[in-house]
PDB file of C-alpha atoms in Angstrom:
ATOM      1  CA  UNK A  15      -8.058   3.863 -17.447  1.00 47.00           C
ATOM      2  CA  UNK A  16      -4.806   5.930 -18.118  1.00 48.00           C
ATOM      3  CA  UNK A  17      -6.506   8.590 -15.882  1.00 50.00           C
ATOM      4  CA  UNK A  18      -6.848   5.842 -13.007  1.00 51.00           C
ATOM      5  CA  UNK A  19      -2.736   4.986 -13.702  1.00 51.00           C
ATOM      6  CA  UNK A  20      -2.312   8.618 -13.821  1.00 49.00           C
ATOM      7  CA  UNK A  21      -4.064   9.523 -10.578  1.00 50.00           C
ATOM      8  CA  UNK A  22      -2.371   6.637  -8.339  1.00 52.00           C
ATOM      9  CA  UNK A  23       1.314   7.864  -9.918  1.00 52.00           C
ATOM     10  CA  UNK A  24       0.692  11.226  -8.551  1.00 51.00           C
ATOM     11  CA  UNK A  25      -0.457   9.924  -5.602  1.00 54.00           C
ATOM     12  CA  UNK A  26       2.678   7.879  -5.134  1.00 55.00           C
ATOM     13  CA  UNK A  27       4.965  10.576  -6.380  1.00 53.00           C
ATOM     14  CA  UNK A  28       3.431  13.264  -3.875  1.00 53.00           C
ATOM     15  CA  UNK A  29       4.078  10.959  -0.855  1.00 55.00           C
ATOM     16  CA  UNK A  30       7.572  10.389  -1.517  1.00 54.00           C
ATOM     17  CA  UNK A  31       8.474  13.951  -2.400  1.00 48.00           C
ATOM     18  CA  UNK A  32       6.380  14.543   1.223  1.00 51.00           C
ATOM     19  CA  UNK A  33       8.487  11.927   3.136  1.00 51.00           C
ATOM     20  CA  UNK A  34      11.738  13.025   1.403  1.00 47.00           C
ATOM     21  CA  UNK A  35      10.823  16.903   2.533  1.00 48.00           C
ATOM     22  CA  UNK A  36      11.265  15.290   6.375  1.00 48.00           C
ATOM     23  CA  UNK A  37      15.134  15.348   5.551  1.00 45.00           C
ATOM     24  CA  UNK A  38      15.896  11.691   6.188  1.00 48.00           C
ATOM     25  CA  UNK A  39      19.308  11.235   7.703  1.00 46.00           C
ATOM     26  CA  UNK A  40      21.620   8.327   9.013  1.00 48.00           C
ATOM     27  CA  UNK A  41      19.370   7.896  11.689  1.00 57.00           C
ATOM     28  CA  UNK A  42      16.146  10.046  12.937  1.00 61.00           C
ATOM     29  CA  UNK A  43      16.186  12.394  15.809  1.00 67.00           C
ATOM     30  CA  UNK A  44      14.204  12.325  18.862  1.00 72.00           C
ATOM     31  CA  UNK A  45      11.530  14.626  18.981  1.00 78.00           C
ATOM     32  CA  UNK A  46       9.055  14.075  21.448  1.00 80.00           C
ATOM     33  CA  UNK A  47       5.338  15.362  20.607  1.00 84.00           C
ATOM     34  CA  UNK A  48       3.534  17.532  23.333  1.00 83.00           C
ATOM     35  CA  UNK A  49      -0.281  16.515  22.591  1.00 82.00           C
ATOM     36  CA  UNK A  50      -1.426  19.800  23.898  1.00 83.00           C
ATOM     37  CA  UNK A  51       0.832  21.891  21.778  1.00 85.00           C
ATOM     38  CA  UNK A  52       0.741  19.704  18.717  1.00 83.00           C
ATOM     39  CA  UNK A  53      -1.089  20.758  15.336  1.00 87.00           C
ATOM     40  CA  UNK A  54      -4.097  18.943  13.960  1.00 89.00           C
ATOM     41  CA  UNK A  55      -1.793  16.248  11.833  1.00 89.00           C
ATOM     42  CA  UNK A  56       0.894  15.745  15.186  1.00 88.00           C
ATOM     43  CA  UNK A  57      -2.030  15.551  17.524  1.00 88.00           C
ATOM     44  CA  UNK A  58      -4.333  12.871  15.858  1.00 89.00           C
ATOM     45  CA  UNK A  59      -2.470  11.105  13.613  1.00 89.00           C
ATOM     46  CA  UNK A  60       1.219  10.840  14.498  1.00 89.00           C
ATOM     47  CA  UNK A  61       0.794  11.221  18.610  1.00 91.00           C
ATOM     48  CA  UNK A  62      -1.821   8.164  18.667  1.00 91.00           C
ATOM     49  CA  UNK A  63       0.953   5.934  16.582  1.00 92.00           C
ATOM     50  CA  UNK A  64       3.926   6.944  18.736  1.00 90.00           C
ATOM     51  CA  UNK A  65       2.041   6.272  21.928  1.00 91.00           C
ATOM     52  CA  UNK A  66       0.674   2.962  20.833  1.00 93.00           C
ATOM     53  CA  UNK A  67       4.113   1.982  19.696  1.00 92.00           C
ATOM     54  CA  UNK A  68       5.693   3.242  23.000  1.00 92.00           C
ATOM     55  CA  UNK A  69       3.034   1.235  24.875  1.00 93.00           C
ATOM     56  CA  UNK A  70       3.495  -1.850  23.050  1.00 93.00           C
ATOM     57  CA  UNK A  71       7.139  -2.027  23.059  1.00 93.00           C
ATOM     58  CA  UNK A  72       7.528  -1.894  26.794  1.00 91.00           C
ATOM     59  CA  UNK A  73       5.843  -5.599  26.725  1.00 91.00           C
ATOM     60  CA  UNK A  74       7.159  -7.166  23.680  1.00 94.00           C
ATOM     61  CA  UNK A  75      10.180  -4.725  22.347  1.00 93.00           C
ATOM     62  CA  UNK A  76      10.046  -2.423  19.363  1.00 90.00           C
ATOM     63  CA  UNK A  77      10.083  -4.987  16.564  1.00 92.00           C
ATOM     64  CA  UNK A  78       7.259  -7.111  17.628  1.00 93.00           C
ATOM     65  CA  UNK A  79       5.491  -3.713  18.552  1.00 94.00           C
ATOM     66  CA  UNK A  80       5.637  -2.712  14.950  1.00 93.00           C
ATOM     67  CA  UNK A  81       4.258  -5.918  13.933  1.00 93.00           C
ATOM     68  CA  UNK A  82       1.090  -5.543  16.365  1.00 94.00           C
ATOM     69  CA  UNK A  83       0.367  -2.004  15.446  1.00 93.00           C
ATOM     70  CA  UNK A  84       0.883  -3.123  11.333  1.00 92.00           C
ATOM     71  CA  UNK A  85      -1.699  -5.799  11.651  1.00 92.00           C
ATOM     72  CA  UNK A  86      -3.867  -3.283  13.836  1.00 92.00           C
ATOM     73  CA  UNK A  87      -3.860  -0.728  10.875  1.00 89.00           C
ATOM     74  CA  UNK A  88      -4.342  -3.329   8.499  1.00 87.00           C
ATOM     75  CA  UNK A  89      -7.349  -4.517  10.154  1.00 88.00           C
ATOM     76  CA  UNK A  90      -8.839  -1.024  10.227  1.00 87.00           C
ATOM     77  CA  UNK A  91      -8.224  -0.791   6.470  1.00 83.00           C
ATOM     78  CA  UNK A  92      -9.954  -4.122   6.026  1.00 82.00           C
ATOM     79  CA  UNK A  93     -13.050  -2.764   4.434  1.00 82.00           C
ATOM     80  CA  UNK A  94     -11.128  -0.989   1.966  1.00 78.00           C
ATOM     81  CA  UNK A  95      -9.118  -3.884   1.264  1.00 76.00           C
ATOM     82  CA  UNK A  96     -12.031  -6.285   0.722  1.00 78.00           C
ATOM     83  CA  UNK A  97     -13.212  -3.541  -1.935  1.00 75.00           C
ATOM     84  CA  UNK A  98     -10.061  -4.008  -3.393  1.00 72.00           C
ATOM     85  CA  UNK A  99     -10.283  -7.573  -3.631  1.00 74.00           C
ATOM     86  CA  UNK A 100     -13.476  -7.432  -5.345  1.00 76.00           C
ATOM     87  CA  UNK A 101     -12.836  -4.705  -7.786  1.00 72.00           C
ATOM     88  CA  UNK A 102      -9.650  -6.809  -8.695  1.00 71.00           C
ATOM     89  CA  UNK A 103     -11.856  -9.921  -9.322  1.00 74.00           C
ATOM     90  CA  UNK A 104     -14.530  -8.028 -10.969  1.00 76.00           C
ATOM     91  CA  UNK A 105     -11.810  -6.233 -13.477  1.00 74.00           C
ATOM     92  CA  UNK A 106     -10.353  -9.949 -14.135  1.00 72.00           C
ATOM     93  CA  UNK A 107     -13.806 -11.034 -15.001  1.00 78.00           C
ATOM     94  CA  UNK A 108     -14.419  -8.568 -17.835  1.00 80.00           C
ATOM     95  CA  UNK A 109     -11.267  -8.348 -19.080  1.00 76.00           C
ATOM     96  CA  UNK A 110     -12.121 -10.919 -22.142  1.00 81.00           C
ATOM     97  CA  UNK A 111     -14.773  -8.108 -22.843  1.00 83.00           C
ATOM     98  CA  UNK A 112     -12.450  -4.882 -22.756  1.00 79.00           C
ATOM     99  CA  UNK A 113     -10.131  -6.850 -24.744  1.00 80.00           C
ATOM    100  CA  UNK A 114     -12.760  -6.951 -27.650  1.00 84.00           C
ATOM    101  CA  UNK A 115     -13.334  -3.252 -27.257  1.00 80.00           C
ATOM    102  CA  UNK A 116      -9.941  -2.394 -27.605  1.00 78.00           C
ATOM    103  CA  UNK A 117      -9.498  -4.495 -30.807  1.00 82.00           C
ATOM    104  CA  UNK A 118     -12.843  -3.176 -31.975  1.00 81.00           C
ATOM    105  CA  UNK A 119     -12.372   0.381 -31.518  1.00 78.00           C
ATOM    106  CA  UNK A 120      -8.447   0.656 -31.574  1.00 76.00           C
ATOM    107  CA  UNK A 121      -8.827   3.838 -34.080  1.00 78.00           C
ATOM    108  CA  UNK A 122     -11.399   5.432 -32.162  1.00 77.00           C
ATOM    109  CA  UNK A 123     -10.314   6.021 -28.672  1.00 78.00           C
ATOM    110  CA  UNK A 124     -13.100   8.315 -27.594  1.00 81.00           C
ATOM    111  CA  UNK A 125     -15.690   5.807 -28.591  1.00 80.00           C
ATOM    112  CA  UNK A 126     -13.959   2.700 -26.575  1.00 80.00           C
ATOM    113  CA  UNK A 127     -13.756   5.026 -23.646  1.00 79.00           C
ATOM    114  CA  UNK A 128     -17.248   5.469 -23.960  1.00 81.00           C
ATOM    115  CA  UNK A 129     -18.233   1.957 -24.208  1.00 80.00           C
ATOM    116  CA  UNK A 130     -15.503   1.001 -21.449  1.00 80.00           C
ATOM    117  CA  UNK A 131     -17.544   2.857 -18.910  1.00 81.00           C
ATOM    118  CA  UNK A 132     -20.706   1.227 -20.315  1.00 82.00           C
ATOM    119  CA  UNK A 133     -19.102  -1.825 -19.657  1.00 81.00           C
ATOM    120  CA  UNK A 134     -17.972  -0.829 -16.351  1.00 79.00           C
ATOM    121  CA  UNK A 135     -21.789   0.533 -15.394  1.00 80.00           C
ATOM    122  CA  UNK A 136     -23.210  -2.783 -16.660  1.00 80.00           C
ATOM    123  CA  UNK A 137     -20.769  -4.987 -14.711  1.00 77.00           C
ATOM    124  CA  UNK A 138     -20.915  -2.504 -11.449  1.00 75.00           C
ATOM    125  CA  UNK A 139     -17.438  -2.348 -11.765  1.00 73.00           C
ATOM    126  CA  UNK A 140     -15.518   0.729 -10.225  1.00 69.00           C
ATOM    127  CA  UNK A 141     -12.001   0.989 -11.752  1.00 65.00           C
ATOM    128  CA  UNK A 142     -10.932   3.533  -8.724  1.00 62.00           C
ATOM    129  CA  UNK A 143     -11.564   1.144  -6.345  1.00 61.00           C
ATOM    130  CA  UNK A 144      -8.663  -0.706  -6.174  1.00 59.00           C
ATOM    131  CA  UNK A 145      -6.504   2.243  -5.802  1.00 61.00           C
ATOM    132  CA  UNK A 146      -8.382   3.319  -2.296  1.00 64.00           C
ATOM    133  CA  UNK A 147      -5.996   1.162   0.126  1.00 65.00           C
ATOM    134  CA  UNK A 148      -2.906   2.672  -1.868  1.00 66.00           C
ATOM    135  CA  UNK A 149      -4.027   6.124  -1.488  1.00 70.00           C
ATOM    136  CA  UNK A 150      -4.944   5.643   2.169  1.00 74.00           C
ATOM    137  CA  UNK A 151      -1.665   3.800   3.030  1.00 75.00           C
ATOM    138  CA  UNK A 152       0.462   6.818   2.025  1.00 76.00           C
ATOM    139  CA  UNK A 153      -0.436   9.518   4.521  1.00 83.00           C
ATOM    140  CA  UNK A 154      -0.181   6.358   7.169  1.00 84.00           C
ATOM    141  CA  UNK A 155       3.310   5.744   5.887  1.00 81.00           C
ATOM    142  CA  UNK A 156       3.841   9.377   6.183  1.00 84.00           C
ATOM    143  CA  UNK A 157       2.762   9.660   9.820  1.00 87.00           C
ATOM    144  CA  UNK A 158       4.378   6.328  10.790  1.00 86.00           C
ATOM    145  CA  UNK A 159       7.915   7.744   9.624  1.00 82.00           C
ATOM    146  CA  UNK A 160       7.054  10.939  11.661  1.00 84.00           C
ATOM    147  CA  UNK A 161       5.944   8.834  14.801  1.00 87.00           C
ATOM    148  CA  UNK A 162       9.555   7.120  14.674  1.00 82.00           C
ATOM    149  CA  UNK A 163      10.782   9.872  15.693  1.00 79.00           C
ATOM    150  CA  UNK A 164       8.656  10.285  18.530  1.00 84.00           C
ATOM    151  CA  UNK A 165       8.645   6.868  19.966  1.00 85.00           C
ATOM    152  CA  UNK A 166      11.106   6.970  22.922  1.00 83.00           C
ATOM    153  CA  UNK A 167      11.022   2.938  22.903  1.00 87.00           C
ATOM    154  CA  UNK A 168      11.503   2.442  19.180  1.00 86.00           C
ATOM    155  CA  UNK A 169      13.942   5.367  18.845  1.00 81.00           C
ATOM    156  CA  UNK A 170      17.301   3.825  19.009  1.00 78.00           C
ATOM    157  CA  UNK A 171      16.286   0.407  19.629  1.00 87.00           C
ATOM    158  CA  UNK A 172      17.587  -2.842  17.832  1.00 89.00           C
ATOM    159  CA  UNK A 173      15.698  -5.479  16.474  1.00 91.00           C
ATOM    160  CA  UNK A 174      17.724  -8.677  14.929  1.00 89.00           C
ATOM    161  CA  UNK A 175      20.278  -6.887  13.015  1.00 91.00           C
ATOM    162  CA  UNK A 176      18.587  -3.565  12.799  1.00 89.00           C
ATOM    163  CA  UNK A 177      19.105  -0.364  14.320  1.00 87.00           C
ATOM    164  CA  UNK A 178      14.991   0.977  13.887  1.00 88.00           C
ATOM    165  CA  UNK A 179      15.873   4.469  13.577  1.00 84.00           C
ATOM    166  CA  UNK A 180      18.686   3.945  11.112  1.00 84.00           C
ATOM    167  CA  UNK A 181      18.524   2.245   7.392  1.00 85.00           C
ATOM    168  CA  UNK A 182      19.725  -1.302   7.121  1.00 87.00           C
ATOM    169  CA  UNK A 183      23.237  -1.213   6.455  1.00 88.00           C
ATOM    170  CA  UNK A 184      23.195  -4.383   4.700  1.00 90.00           C
ATOM    171  CA  UNK A 185      20.318  -3.613   2.363  1.00 89.00           C
ATOM    172  CA  UNK A 186      18.458  -6.871   3.360  1.00 92.00           C
ATOM    173  CA  UNK A 187      15.049  -5.114   4.281  1.00 92.00           C
ATOM    174  CA  UNK A 188      15.236  -2.824   1.297  1.00 91.00           C
ATOM    175  CA  UNK A 189      15.335  -5.906  -0.797  1.00 94.00           C
ATOM    176  CA  UNK A 190      12.520  -7.776   1.088  1.00 93.00           C
ATOM    177  CA  UNK A 191       9.942  -4.771   0.956  1.00 91.00           C
ATOM    178  CA  UNK A 192      10.571  -4.587  -2.576  1.00 91.00           C
ATOM    179  CA  UNK A 193      10.088  -8.338  -3.318  1.00 92.00           C
ATOM    180  CA  UNK A 194       6.914  -8.543  -0.994  1.00 91.00           C
ATOM    181  CA  UNK A 195       5.378  -5.656  -2.680  1.00 86.00           C
ATOM    182  CA  UNK A 196       5.800  -7.382  -5.784  1.00 87.00           C
ATOM    183  CA  UNK A 197       4.833 -10.698  -4.568  1.00 87.00           C
ATOM    184  CA  UNK A 198       1.344  -8.906  -2.790  1.00 81.00           C
ATOM    185  CA  UNK A 199       0.873  -7.061  -6.327  1.00 77.00           C
ATOM    186  CA  UNK A 200       0.890 -10.552  -7.934  1.00 78.00           C
ATOM    187  CA  UNK A 201      -1.394 -12.235  -5.317  1.00 75.00           C
ATOM    188  CA  UNK A 202      -3.977  -9.350  -5.671  1.00 69.00           C
ATOM    189  CA  UNK A 203      -4.139 -10.241  -9.079  1.00 64.00           C
ATOM    190  CA  UNK A 204      -2.374  -7.092 -10.631  1.00 63.00           C
ATOM    191  CA  UNK A 205      -0.269  -9.008 -13.510  1.00 58.00           C
ATOM    192  CA  UNK A 206      -3.654 -10.150 -14.627  1.00 56.00           C
ATOM    193  CA  UNK A 207      -5.040  -6.291 -15.208  1.00 55.00           C
ATOM    194  CA  UNK A 208      -2.710  -5.041 -18.505  1.00 55.00           C
ATOM    195  CA  UNK A 209      -3.932  -1.514 -17.214  1.00 55.00           C
ATOM    196  CA  UNK A 210      -2.475  -2.113 -13.767  1.00 59.00           C
ATOM    197  CA  UNK A 211       0.521  -4.163 -14.641  1.00 63.00           C
ATOM    198  CA  UNK A 212       3.012  -1.150 -14.814  1.00 65.00           C
ATOM    199  CA  UNK A 213       2.869  -0.890 -11.092  1.00 69.00           C
ATOM    200  CA  UNK A 214       4.354  -4.451 -10.772  1.00 72.00           C
ATOM    201  CA  UNK A 215       7.606  -2.770 -11.084  1.00 76.00           C
ATOM    202  CA  UNK A 216       7.066   1.058 -10.316  1.00 79.00           C
ATOM    203  CA  UNK A 217       5.867   0.338  -6.885  1.00 79.00           C
ATOM    204  CA  UNK A 218       8.745  -2.369  -5.743  1.00 85.00           C
ATOM    205  CA  UNK A 219      11.078   0.247  -7.273  1.00 85.00           C
ATOM    206  CA  UNK A 220       9.786   2.789  -5.252  1.00 82.00           C
ATOM    207  CA  UNK A 221       9.618   0.975  -1.777  1.00 83.00           C
ATOM    208  CA  UNK A 222      13.101   0.215  -2.437  1.00 87.00           C
ATOM    209  CA  UNK A 223      14.117   3.572  -2.561  1.00 84.00           C
ATOM    210  CA  UNK A 224      12.175   4.808   0.556  1.00 81.00           C
ATOM    211  CA  UNK A 225      13.569   1.452   2.269  1.00 84.00           C
ATOM    212  CA  UNK A 226      17.037   2.170   1.218  1.00 83.00           C
ATOM    213  CA  UNK A 227      17.137   5.827   2.700  1.00 82.00           C
ATOM    214  CA  UNK A 228      14.600   5.770   5.518  1.00 83.00           C
ATOM    215  CA  UNK A 229      14.963   4.126   9.090  1.00 86.00           C
ATOM    216  CA  UNK A 230      14.434   0.377   9.224  1.00 89.00           C
ATOM    217  CA  UNK A 231      11.294   0.716  11.359  1.00 89.00           C
ATOM    218  CA  UNK A 232       9.956   2.071   8.271  1.00 87.00           C
ATOM    219  CA  UNK A 233      10.754  -0.673   5.956  1.00 89.00           C
ATOM    220  CA  UNK A 234       9.573  -3.401   8.611  1.00 92.00           C
ATOM    221  CA  UNK A 235       6.043  -2.044   8.827  1.00 90.00           C
ATOM    222  CA  UNK A 236       5.751  -2.569   5.061  1.00 88.00           C
ATOM    223  CA  UNK A 237       7.128  -6.008   4.937  1.00 92.00           C
ATOM    224  CA  UNK A 238       5.101  -6.733   7.783  1.00 93.00           C
ATOM    225  CA  UNK A 239       1.831  -5.578   5.715  1.00 89.00           C
ATOM    226  CA  UNK A 240       2.789  -6.920   2.967  1.00 89.00           C
ATOM    227  CA  UNK A 241       2.953 -10.395   4.182  1.00 91.00           C
ATOM    228  CA  UNK A 242       0.032  -9.793   6.664  1.00 90.00           C
ATOM    229  CA  UNK A 243      -1.995  -8.815   3.154  1.00 84.00           C
ATOM    230  CA  UNK A 244      -0.637 -12.011   1.321  1.00 86.00           C
ATOM    231  CA  UNK A 245      -1.920 -13.853   3.940  1.00 87.00           C
ATOM    232  CA  UNK A 246      -5.189 -12.190   4.407  1.00 81.00           C
ATOM    233  CA  UNK A 247      -5.724 -12.814   1.049  1.00 80.00           C
ATOM    234  CA  UNK A 248      -4.900 -16.449   0.775  1.00 79.00           C
ATOM    235  CA  UNK A 249      -7.847 -16.848   3.204  1.00 78.00           C
ATOM    236  CA  UNK A 250     -10.724 -14.164   2.026  1.00 75.00           C
ATOM    237  CA  UNK A 251      -9.532 -14.540  -1.530  1.00 63.00           C
ATOM    238  CA  UNK A 252     -11.031 -17.923  -2.189  1.00 57.00           C
ATOM    239  CA  UNK A 253     -14.015 -16.509  -1.221  1.00 54.00           C
ATOM    240  CA  UNK A 254     -14.355 -13.798  -3.908  1.00 50.00           C
ATOM    241  CA  UNK A 255     -13.357 -16.489  -6.394  1.00 52.00           C
ATOM    242  CA  UNK A 256     -15.878 -18.889  -5.373  1.00 46.00           C
ATOM    243  CA  UNK A 257     -18.507 -16.190  -5.484  1.00 50.00           C
ATOM    244  CA  UNK A 258     -17.893 -15.287  -8.991  1.00 47.00           C
ATOM    245  CA  UNK A 259     -17.563 -19.224 -10.076  1.00 47.00           C
ATOM    246  CA  UNK A 260     -20.675 -19.523  -8.455  1.00 47.00           C
ATOM    247  CA  UNK A 261     -22.447 -16.760 -10.226  1.00 45.00           C
ATOM    248  CA  UNK A 262     -20.724 -17.895 -13.430  1.00 46.00           C
ATOM    249  CA  UNK A 263     -22.285 -21.464 -13.066  1.00 46.00           C
TER     250      UNK A 263
END
């Protein structure tokens, strides 16, 4: 389990460093992409996002276009989200047995790890499955940030009190991003998993720092995504709960 936490932490740190390497400023500079001359990353990841944002923005405005694109991305990632939900429920179900193993082998870490792996295999639980959506979200977040400087419709646009290509001057959006990240983690059951409980606080802090320093459009994307995931879990999560209770009965 420690290995799992280290892997996720490293992924998050690398993502933050990669985005920091983009040299964030008070406002991103407009840099359109020529798909014929762009590299692999720009052509197949950044340009499609920028193009989609431009086309949708022409109809409903930049702020709502970010919502549409966010929902689209989350629907594409739905299979991974379902896998995360299933993994989260499975981990919760075996927590009593894991607690017994920790007590029984508290003086023998190697034996405890061996028995824990046997427990995972017995219940067909993959402890790394819950990390997949987080790992996938990081490169998408980087691509989305880079797309902001390539979207003529989003760059310089306003939404509510925000200038989407600049950071929120009132810090409202960074706080919302951090709070919704925390709430999403709670809804997904991270608070019930002792091995993942530290991320209840690590993730919101990291997201607050990102939202504080980067364009409001990026923070808006994250807030939209968190809200969508919580709504999605509200409707889909009960199905996993019902299946688990049905199996137990």
